[in-house]
């Protein structure tokens, strides 16, 4: 069965060493890296459990580019059959952001754009996001974001999934993928994904053993075309993320949609 990871990143050393991730390193009991992670390690982690493709993301924060779009493009160029680029932008410069989104899609061949509200400390209804949504609609690419609380020690409230409701009302044709399942507001995430045809949830940052019961029920029933598999690699390896998948009681159709079919449809892969 094909597997697509909807949320991963191949980190630069700048990203790996950024102080904002200190709390995650504490949780995972890992030291701050001192060397670049080789691309072969990332591909090897995918190979270990048969992940065919990973959508790898750029990371743009205020005054700080942790992983640039050009760096993502360079990673993709080395493994074009395994990596799919996801761009990011500086929302504080709206016209520059729009031009960069066009470059990401038209020149770099990226399949989505991701901006994380917690990095900017504003909700996705903030006016600075709206040019990004417009550009994504014009170019026909999904907007990816984080829903739920933040592991880094930053305010979580901007990740409330209910904010996505207003965005989806304003941009009904925009495909929106909310990563990290929306916990502890998973019911909100399910409600918004149920209400809006183009809103989806990805399971990144959670192992299958930790999916909330209501999310698993949603996947089994009316949400079978709404949930995408993701890891948040390198925080969680694909092998670790998938460990308890068979214990969820998903039928073959749901499993196929979850692991690859929904991502293929949403991202046009």
PDB file of N, CA, C and O in Angstrom, residues 34-102:
ATOM      1  N   UNK A  34      24.541  19.237  16.029  1.00  0.00           N
ATOM      2  CA  UNK A  34      25.705  20.074  15.708  1.00  0.00           C
ATOM      3  C   UNK A  34      26.121  19.907  14.248  1.00  0.00           C
ATOM      4  O   UNK A  34      27.016  20.604  13.780  1.00  0.00           O
ATOM      5  N   UNK A  35      25.483  18.979  13.536  1.00  0.00           N
ATOM      6  CA  UNK A  35      25.812  18.746  12.127  1.00  0.00           C
ATOM      7  C   UNK A  35      24.533  18.661  11.304  1.00  0.00           C
ATOM      8  O   UNK A  35      23.479  18.267  11.813  1.00  0.00           O
ATOM      9  N   UNK A  36      24.645  19.017  10.026  1.00  0.00           N
ATOM     10  CA  UNK A  36      23.507  18.899   9.108  1.00  0.00           C
ATOM     11  C   UNK A  36      23.054  17.447   9.014  1.00  0.00           C
ATOM     12  O   UNK A  36      23.879  16.526   9.007  1.00  0.00           O
ATOM     13  N   UNK A  37      21.756  17.247   8.938  1.00  0.00           N
ATOM     14  CA  UNK A  37      21.211  15.906   8.734  1.00  0.00           C
ATOM     15  C   UNK A  37      21.343  15.549   7.252  1.00  0.00           C
ATOM     16  O   UNK A  37      20.828  16.279   6.395  1.00  0.00           O
ATOM     17  N   UNK A  38      22.028  14.446   6.918  1.00  0.00           N
ATOM     18  CA  UNK A  38      22.150  14.077   5.500  1.00  0.00           C
ATOM     19  C   UNK A  38      20.785  13.695   4.912  1.00  0.00           C
ATOM     20  O   UNK A  38      19.954  13.077   5.585  1.00  0.00           O
ATOM     21  N   UNK A  39      20.566  14.071   3.654  1.00  0.00           N
ATOM     22  CA  UNK A  39      19.320  13.711   2.976  1.00  0.00           C
ATOM     23  C   UNK A  39      19.101  12.202   2.978  1.00  0.00           C
ATOM     24  O   UNK A  39      17.973  11.733   3.065  1.00  0.00           O
ATOM     25  N   UNK A  40      20.186  11.450   2.886  1.00  0.00           N
ATOM     26  CA  UNK A  40      20.079   9.992   2.841  1.00  0.00           C
ATOM     27  C   UNK A  40      19.439   9.425   4.110  1.00  0.00           C
ATOM     28  O   UNK A  40      18.763   8.390   4.068  1.00  0.00           O
ATOM     29  N   UNK A  41      19.617  10.102   5.236  1.00  0.00           N
ATOM     30  CA  UNK A  41      19.002   9.649   6.496  1.00  0.00           C
ATOM     31  C   UNK A  41      17.483   9.799   6.413  1.00  0.00           C
ATOM     32  O   UNK A  41      16.722   8.913   6.824  1.00  0.00           O
ATOM     33  N   UNK A  42      17.036  10.924   5.882  1.00  0.00           N
ATOM     34  CA  UNK A  42      15.596  11.155   5.724  1.00  0.00           C
ATOM     35  C   UNK A  42      14.985  10.133   4.772  1.00  0.00           C
ATOM     36  O   UNK A  42      13.932   9.545   5.062  1.00  0.00           O
ATOM     37  N   UNK A  43      15.639   9.906   3.641  1.00  0.00           N
ATOM     38  CA  UNK A  43      15.141   8.924   2.680  1.00  0.00           C
ATOM     39  C   UNK A  43      15.166   7.523   3.301  1.00  0.00           C
ATOM     40  O   UNK A  43      14.236   6.728   3.108  1.00  0.00           O
ATOM     41  N   UNK A  44      16.198   7.219   4.075  1.00  0.00           N
ATOM     42  CA  UNK A  44      16.283   5.919   4.746  1.00  0.00           C
ATOM     43  C   UNK A  44      15.147   5.705   5.732  1.00  0.00           C
ATOM     44  O   UNK A  44      14.612   4.585   5.843  1.00  0.00           O
ATOM     45  N   UNK A  45      14.759   6.761   6.453  1.00  0.00           N
ATOM     46  CA  UNK A  45      13.634   6.655   7.395  1.00  0.00           C
ATOM     47  C   UNK A  45      12.334   6.378   6.651  1.00  0.00           C
ATOM     48  O   UNK A  45      11.464   5.647   7.140  1.00  0.00           O
ATOM     49  N   UNK A  46      12.204   6.957   5.460  1.00  0.00           N
ATOM     50  CA  UNK A  46      11.023   6.687   4.626  1.00  0.00           C
ATOM     51  C   UNK A  46      11.054   5.239   4.124  1.00  0.00           C
ATOM     52  O   UNK A  46      10.047   4.523   4.196  1.00  0.00           O
ATOM     53  N   UNK A  47      12.206   4.824   3.634  1.00  0.00           N
ATOM     54  CA  UNK A  47      12.348   3.466   3.087  1.00  0.00           C
ATOM     55  C   UNK A  47      12.051   2.389   4.125  1.00  0.00           C
ATOM     56  O   UNK A  47      11.540   1.317   3.791  1.00  0.00           O
ATOM     57  N   UNK A  48      12.383   2.683   5.383  1.00  0.00           N
ATOM     58  CA  UNK A  48      12.254   1.674   6.447  1.00  0.00           C
ATOM     59  C   UNK A  48      10.830   1.152   6.588  1.00  0.00           C
ATOM     60  O   UNK A  48      10.623   0.006   6.990  1.00  0.00           O
ATOM     61  N   UNK A  49       9.837   2.011   6.255  1.00  0.00           N
ATOM     62  CA  UNK A  49       8.438   1.566   6.375  1.00  0.00           C
ATOM     63  C   UNK A  49       7.650   1.766   5.075  1.00  0.00           C
ATOM     64  O   UNK A  49       6.426   1.741   5.073  1.00  0.00           O
ATOM     65  N   UNK A  50       8.365   2.014   3.976  1.00  0.00           N
ATOM     66  CA  UNK A  50       7.702   2.081   2.682  1.00  0.00           C
ATOM     67  C   UNK A  50       6.963   3.370   2.395  1.00  0.00           C
ATOM     68  O   UNK A  50       5.946   3.362   1.696  1.00  0.00           O
ATOM     69  N   UNK A  51       7.460   4.499   2.937  1.00  0.00           N
ATOM     70  CA  UNK A  51       6.879   5.794   2.577  1.00  0.00           C
ATOM     71  C   UNK A  51       7.392   6.179   1.189  1.00  0.00           C
ATOM     72  O   UNK A  51       8.593   6.324   0.980  1.00  0.00           O
ATOM     73  N   UNK A  52       6.482   6.321   0.248  1.00  0.00           N
ATOM     74  CA  UNK A  52       6.860   6.615  -1.138  1.00  0.00           C
ATOM     75  C   UNK A  52       7.263   8.065  -1.328  1.00  0.00           C
ATOM     76  O   UNK A  52       8.198   8.372  -2.068  1.00  0.00           O
ATOM     77  N   UNK A  53       6.529   8.973  -0.666  1.00  0.00           N
ATOM     78  CA  UNK A  53       6.728  10.408  -0.880  1.00  0.00           C
ATOM     79  C   UNK A  53       6.529  11.153   0.424  1.00  0.00           C
ATOM     80  O   UNK A  53       5.649  10.803   1.209  1.00  0.00           O
ATOM     81  N   UNK A  54       7.315  12.205   0.612  1.00  0.00           N
ATOM     82  CA  UNK A  54       7.123  13.110   1.744  1.00  0.00           C
ATOM     83  C   UNK A  54       7.001  14.529   1.232  1.00  0.00           C
ATOM     84  O   UNK A  54       7.796  14.964   0.388  1.00  0.00           O
ATOM     85  N   UNK A  55       5.994  15.244   1.724  1.00  0.00           N
ATOM     86  CA  UNK A  55       5.881  16.675   1.439  1.00  0.00           C
ATOM     87  C   UNK A  55       6.751  17.407   2.450  1.00  0.00           C
ATOM     88  O   UNK A  55       6.468  17.368   3.655  1.00  0.00           O
ATOM     89  N   UNK A  56       7.834  18.017   1.964  1.00  0.00           N
ATOM     90  CA  UNK A  56       8.785  18.659   2.870  1.00  0.00           C
ATOM     91  C   UNK A  56       8.649  20.174   2.761  1.00  0.00           C
ATOM     92  O   UNK A  56       8.530  20.727   1.680  1.00  0.00           O
ATOM     93  N   UNK A  57       8.683  20.809   3.919  1.00  0.00           N
ATOM     94  CA  UNK A  57       8.248  22.202   4.004  1.00  0.00           C
ATOM     95  C   UNK A  57       9.381  23.162   4.310  1.00  0.00           C
ATOM     96  O   UNK A  57      10.304  22.853   5.070  1.00  0.00           O
ATOM     97  N   UNK A  58       9.264  24.367   3.741  1.00  0.00           N
ATOM     98  CA  UNK A  58      10.070  25.511   4.163  1.00  0.00           C
ATOM     99  C   UNK A  58       9.493  26.059   5.473  1.00  0.00           C
ATOM    100  O   UNK A  58       8.334  25.800   5.803  1.00  0.00           O
ATOM    101  N   UNK A  59      10.321  26.821   6.200  1.00  0.00           N
ATOM    102  CA  UNK A  59       9.895  27.418   7.468  1.00  0.00           C
ATOM    103  C   UNK A  59      10.277  28.895   7.499  1.00  0.00           C
ATOM    104  O   UNK A  59      11.462  29.223   7.568  1.00  0.00           O
ATOM    105  N   UNK A  60       9.261  29.755   7.416  1.00  0.00           N
ATOM    106  CA  UNK A  60       9.484  31.200   7.484  1.00  0.00           C
ATOM    107  C   UNK A  60       8.836  31.729   8.758  1.00  0.00           C
ATOM    108  O   UNK A  60       7.642  31.535   8.977  1.00  0.00           O
ATOM    109  N   UNK A  61       9.649  32.397   9.568  1.00  0.00           N
ATOM    110  CA  UNK A  61       9.181  33.033  10.801  1.00  0.00           C
ATOM    111  C   UNK A  61       9.509  34.523  10.715  1.00  0.00           C
ATOM    112  O   UNK A  61      10.246  34.944   9.824  1.00  0.00           O
ATOM    113  N   UNK A  62       8.963  35.338  11.613  1.00  0.00           N
ATOM    114  CA  UNK A  62       9.318  36.763  11.590  1.00  0.00           C
ATOM    115  C   UNK A  62      10.838  36.958  11.707  1.00  0.00           C
ATOM    116  O   UNK A  62      11.456  36.446  12.636  1.00  0.00           O
ATOM    117  N   UNK A  63      11.428  37.615  10.730  1.00  0.00           N
ATOM    118  CA  UNK A  63      12.858  37.949  10.728  1.00  0.00           C
ATOM    119  C   UNK A  63      13.756  36.713  10.811  1.00  0.00           C
ATOM    120  O   UNK A  63      14.894  36.791  11.273  1.00  0.00           O
ATOM    121  N   UNK A  64      13.263  35.573  10.367  1.00  0.00           N
ATOM    122  CA  UNK A  64      14.039  34.345  10.546  1.00  0.00           C
ATOM    123  C   UNK A  64      13.564  33.279   9.560  1.00  0.00           C
ATOM    124  O   UNK A  64      12.435  32.798   9.667  1.00  0.00           O
ATOM    125  N   UNK A  65      14.407  32.951   8.598  1.00  0.00           N
ATOM    126  CA  UNK A  65      14.075  31.873   7.664  1.00  0.00           C
ATOM    127  C   UNK A  65      14.847  30.630   8.098  1.00  0.00           C
ATOM    128  O   UNK A  65      16.066  30.550   7.946  1.00  0.00           O
ATOM    129  N   UNK A  66      14.138  29.668   8.682  1.00  0.00           N
ATOM    130  CA  UNK A  66      14.781  28.453   9.197  1.00  0.00           C
ATOM    131  C   UNK A  66      15.111  27.464   8.086  1.00  0.00           C
ATOM    132  O   UNK A  66      16.139  26.794   8.124  1.00  0.00           O
ATOM    133  N   UNK A  67      14.205  27.340   7.120  1.00  0.00           N
ATOM    134  CA  UNK A  67      14.432  26.532   5.928  1.00  0.00           C
ATOM    135  C   UNK A  67      13.870  27.340   4.765  1.00  0.00           C
ATOM    136  O   UNK A  67      12.671  27.629   4.742  1.00  0.00           O
ATOM    137  N   UNK A  68      14.714  27.732   3.821  1.00  0.00           N
ATOM    138  CA  UNK A  68      14.252  28.589   2.732  1.00  0.00           C
ATOM    139  C   UNK A  68      13.579  27.769   1.635  1.00  0.00           C
ATOM    140  O   UNK A  68      13.780  26.552   1.530  1.00  0.00           O
ATOM    141  N   UNK A  69      12.808  28.453   0.820  1.00  0.00           N
ATOM    142  CA  UNK A  69      12.177  27.778  -0.318  1.00  0.00           C
ATOM    143  C   UNK A  69      13.219  27.219  -1.273  1.00  0.00           C
ATOM    144  O   UNK A  69      13.043  26.128  -1.831  1.00  0.00           O
ATOM    145  N   UNK A  70      14.316  27.943  -1.470  1.00  0.00           N
ATOM    146  CA  UNK A  70      15.357  27.451  -2.373  1.00  0.00           C
ATOM    147  C   UNK A  70      16.056  26.221  -1.796  1.00  0.00           C
ATOM    148  O   UNK A  70      16.458  25.330  -2.548  1.00  0.00           O
ATOM    149  N   UNK A  71      16.206  26.169  -0.482  1.00  0.00           N
ATOM    150  CA  UNK A  71      16.788  24.963   0.137  1.00  0.00           C
ATOM    151  C   UNK A  71      15.861  23.760  -0.056  1.00  0.00           C
ATOM    152  O   UNK A  71      16.327  22.656  -0.390  1.00  0.00           O
ATOM    153  N   UNK A  72      14.557  23.964   0.120  1.00  0.00           N
ATOM    154  CA  UNK A  72      13.605  22.876  -0.126  1.00  0.00           C
ATOM    155  C   UNK A  72      13.696  22.428  -1.586  1.00  0.00           C
ATOM    156  O   UNK A  72      13.719  21.226  -1.883  1.00  0.00           O
ATOM    157  N   UNK A  73      13.756  23.400  -2.495  1.00  0.00           N
ATOM    158  CA  UNK A  73      13.855  23.057  -3.921  1.00  0.00           C
ATOM    159  C   UNK A  73      15.111  22.233  -4.210  1.00  0.00           C
ATOM    160  O   UNK A  73      15.084  21.297  -5.028  1.00  0.00           O
ATOM    161  N   UNK A  74      16.213  22.556  -3.527  1.00  0.00           N
ATOM    162  CA  UNK A  74      17.457  21.794  -3.713  1.00  0.00           C
ATOM    163  C   UNK A  74      17.307  20.359  -3.200  1.00  0.00           C
ATOM    164  O   UNK A  74      17.785  19.406  -3.843  1.00  0.00           O
ATOM    165  N   UNK A  75      16.607  20.194  -2.071  1.00  0.00           N
ATOM    166  CA  UNK A  75      16.366  18.836  -1.549  1.00  0.00           C
ATOM    167  C   UNK A  75      15.517  18.034  -2.535  1.00  0.00           C
ATOM    168  O   UNK A  75      15.807  16.867  -2.825  1.00  0.00           O
ATOM    169  N   UNK A  76      14.466  18.680  -3.032  1.00  0.00           N
ATOM    170  CA  UNK A  76      13.559  18.011  -3.974  1.00  0.00           C
ATOM    171  C   UNK A  76      14.312  17.613  -5.244  1.00  0.00           C
ATOM    172  O   UNK A  76      14.105  16.529  -5.796  1.00  0.00           O
ATOM    173  N   UNK A  77      15.226  18.484  -5.692  1.00  0.00           N
ATOM    174  CA  UNK A  77      15.953  18.199  -6.942  1.00  0.00           C
ATOM    175  C   UNK A  77      16.841  16.970  -6.819  1.00  0.00           C
ATOM    176  O   UNK A  77      17.111  16.293  -7.814  1.00  0.00           O
ATOM    177  N   UNK A  78      17.287  16.681  -5.598  1.00  0.00           N
ATOM    178  CA  UNK A  78      18.141  15.502  -5.393  1.00  0.00           C
ATOM    179  C   UNK A  78      17.324  14.208  -5.354  1.00  0.00           C
ATOM    180  O   UNK A  78      17.822  13.141  -5.724  1.00  0.00           O
ATOM    181  N   UNK A  79      16.080  14.291  -4.882  1.00  0.00           N
ATOM    182  CA  UNK A  79      15.197  13.118  -4.806  1.00  0.00           C
ATOM    183  C   UNK A  79      13.819  13.486  -5.357  1.00  0.00           C
ATOM    184  O   UNK A  79      12.831  13.505  -4.615  1.00  0.00           O
ATOM    185  N   UNK A  80      13.729  13.784  -6.636  1.00  0.00           N
ATOM    186  CA  UNK A  80      12.463  14.296  -7.185  1.00  0.00           C
ATOM    187  C   UNK A  80      11.304  13.305  -7.141  1.00  0.00           C
ATOM    188  O   UNK A  80      10.142  13.717  -7.184  1.00  0.00           O
ATOM    189  N   UNK A  81      11.612  12.017  -7.033  1.00  0.00           N
ATOM    190  CA  UNK A  81      10.542  11.018  -6.948  1.00  0.00           C
ATOM    191  C   UNK A  81      10.089  10.766  -5.514  1.00  0.00           C
ATOM    192  O   UNK A  81       9.100  10.074  -5.293  1.00  0.00           O
ATOM    193  N   UNK A  82      10.820  11.328  -4.553  1.00  0.00           N
ATOM    194  CA  UNK A  82      10.520  11.039  -3.143  1.00  0.00           C
ATOM    195  C   UNK A  82      10.026  12.255  -2.375  1.00  0.00           C
ATOM    196  O   UNK A  82       9.257  12.113  -1.421  1.00  0.00           O
ATOM    197  N   UNK A  83      10.496  13.441  -2.760  1.00  0.00           N
ATOM    198  CA  UNK A  83      10.134  14.657  -2.044  1.00  0.00           C
ATOM    199  C   UNK A  83       9.232  15.547  -2.899  1.00  0.00           C
ATOM    200  O   UNK A  83       9.416  15.657  -4.105  1.00  0.00           O
ATOM    201  N   UNK A  84       8.270  16.194  -2.226  1.00  0.00           N
ATOM    202  CA  UNK A  84       7.398  17.187  -2.848  1.00  0.00           C
ATOM    203  C   UNK A  84       7.553  18.468  -2.044  1.00  0.00           C
ATOM    204  O   UNK A  84       7.458  18.451  -0.809  1.00  0.00           O
ATOM    205  N   UNK A  85       7.792  19.589  -2.732  1.00  0.00           N
ATOM    206  CA  UNK A  85       8.052  20.837  -2.032  1.00  0.00           C
ATOM    207  C   UNK A  85       6.799  21.538  -1.536  1.00  0.00           C
ATOM    208  O   UNK A  85       5.783  21.591  -2.229  1.00  0.00           O
ATOM    209  N   UNK A  86       6.896  22.076  -0.327  1.00  0.00           N
ATOM    210  CA  UNK A  86       5.856  22.922   0.267  1.00  0.00           C
ATOM    211  C   UNK A  86       6.529  24.240   0.641  1.00  0.00           C
ATOM    212  O   UNK A  86       7.471  24.252   1.445  1.00  0.00           O
ATOM    213  N   UNK A  87       6.069  25.334   0.067  1.00  0.00           N
ATOM    214  CA  UNK A  87       6.700  26.627   0.291  1.00  0.00           C
ATOM    215  C   UNK A  87       6.184  27.339   1.527  1.00  0.00           C
ATOM    216  O   UNK A  87       5.171  26.956   2.117  1.00  0.00           O
ATOM    217  N   UNK A  88       6.887  28.400   1.902  1.00  0.00           N
ATOM    218  CA  UNK A  88       6.424  29.264   2.985  1.00  0.00           C
ATOM    219  C   UNK A  88       6.806  30.697   2.642  1.00  0.00           C
ATOM    220  O   UNK A  88       7.623  30.925   1.735  1.00  0.00           O
ATOM    221  N   UNK A  89       6.212  31.656   3.354  1.00  0.00           N
ATOM    222  CA  UNK A  89       6.430  33.076   3.043  1.00  0.00           C
ATOM    223  C   UNK A  89       6.375  33.929   4.297  1.00  0.00           C
ATOM    224  O   UNK A  89       5.870  33.502   5.339  1.00  0.00           O
ATOM    225  N   UNK A  90       6.891  35.149   4.155  1.00  0.00           N
ATOM    226  CA  UNK A  90       6.856  36.159   5.208  1.00  0.00           C
ATOM    227  C   UNK A  90       5.559  36.957   5.042  1.00  0.00           C
ATOM    228  O   UNK A  90       5.434  37.773   4.130  1.00  0.00           O
ATOM    229  N   UNK A  91       4.590  36.712   5.924  1.00  0.00           N
ATOM    230  CA  UNK A  91       3.273  37.351   5.764  1.00  0.00           C
ATOM    231  C   UNK A  91       3.286  38.825   6.139  1.00  0.00           C
ATOM    232  O   UNK A  91       2.309  39.537   5.885  1.00  0.00           O
ATOM    233  N   UNK A  92       4.390  39.315   6.714  1.00  0.00           N
ATOM    234  CA  UNK A  92       4.452  40.739   7.073  1.00  0.00           C
ATOM    235  C   UNK A  92       4.690  41.617   5.843  1.00  0.00           C
ATOM    236  O   UNK A  92       4.578  42.844   5.921  1.00  0.00           O
ATOM    237  N   UNK A  93       5.040  40.982   4.700  1.00  0.00           N
ATOM    238  CA  UNK A  93       5.271  41.720   3.440  1.00  0.00           C
ATOM    239  C   UNK A  93       4.343  41.129   2.380  1.00  0.00           C
ATOM    240  O   UNK A  93       4.747  40.245   1.613  1.00  0.00           O
ATOM    241  N   UNK A  94       3.093  41.579   2.346  1.00  0.00           N
ATOM    242  CA  UNK A  94       2.071  40.898   1.551  1.00  0.00           C
ATOM    243  C   UNK A  94       2.387  40.743   0.065  1.00  0.00           C
ATOM    244  O   UNK A  94       2.224  39.664  -0.496  1.00  0.00           O
ATOM    245  N   UNK A  95       2.852  41.806  -0.594  1.00  0.00           N
ATOM    246  CA  UNK A  95       3.108  41.688  -2.032  1.00  0.00           C
ATOM    247  C   UNK A  95       4.299  40.794  -2.314  1.00  0.00           C
ATOM    248  O   UNK A  95       4.299  39.995  -3.258  1.00  0.00           O
ATOM    249  N   UNK A  96       5.316  40.903  -1.465  1.00  0.00           N
ATOM    250  CA  UNK A  96       6.482  40.016  -1.595  1.00  0.00           C
ATOM    251  C   UNK A  96       6.055  38.558  -1.398  1.00  0.00           C
ATOM    252  O   UNK A  96       6.519  37.655  -2.097  1.00  0.00           O
ATOM    253  N   UNK A  97       5.151  38.350  -0.430  1.00  0.00           N
ATOM    254  CA  UNK A  97       4.651  36.991  -0.160  1.00  0.00           C
ATOM    255  C   UNK A  97       3.919  36.435  -1.372  1.00  0.00           C
ATOM    256  O   UNK A  97       4.123  35.269  -1.758  1.00  0.00           O
ATOM    257  N   UNK A  98       3.080  37.246  -1.994  1.00  0.00           N
ATOM    258  CA  UNK A  98       2.331  36.801  -3.171  1.00  0.00           C
ATOM    259  C   UNK A  98       3.283  36.449  -4.315  1.00  0.00           C
ATOM    260  O   UNK A  98       3.142  35.413  -4.976  1.00  0.00           O
ATOM    261  N   UNK A  99       4.275  37.314  -4.547  1.00  0.00           N
ATOM    262  CA  UNK A  99       5.253  37.035  -5.615  1.00  0.00           C
ATOM    263  C   UNK A  99       6.023  35.744  -5.324  1.00  0.00           C
ATOM    264  O   UNK A  99       6.308  34.955  -6.233  1.00  0.00           O
ATOM    265  N   UNK A 100       6.353  35.526  -4.057  1.00  0.00           N
ATOM    266  CA  UNK A 100       7.115  34.324  -3.690  1.00  0.00           C
ATOM    267  C   UNK A 100       6.259  33.062  -3.836  1.00  0.00           C
ATOM    268  O   UNK A 100       6.760  32.011  -4.262  1.00  0.00           O
ATOM    269  N   UNK A 101       4.977  33.153  -3.507  1.00  0.00           N
ATOM    270  CA  UNK A 101       4.079  32.004  -3.707  1.00  0.00           C
ATOM    271  C   UNK A 101       4.020  31.648  -5.189  1.00  0.00           C
ATOM    272  O   UNK A 101       4.102  30.470  -5.566  1.00  0.00           O
ATOM    273  N   UNK A 102       3.902  32.668  -6.032  1.00  0.00           N
ATOM    274  CA  UNK A 102       3.873  32.405  -7.483  1.00  0.00           C
ATOM    275  C   UNK A 102       5.166  31.741  -7.935  1.00  0.00           C
ATOM    276  O   UNK A 102       5.158  30.819  -8.754  1.00  0.00           O
TER     277      UNK A 102
END
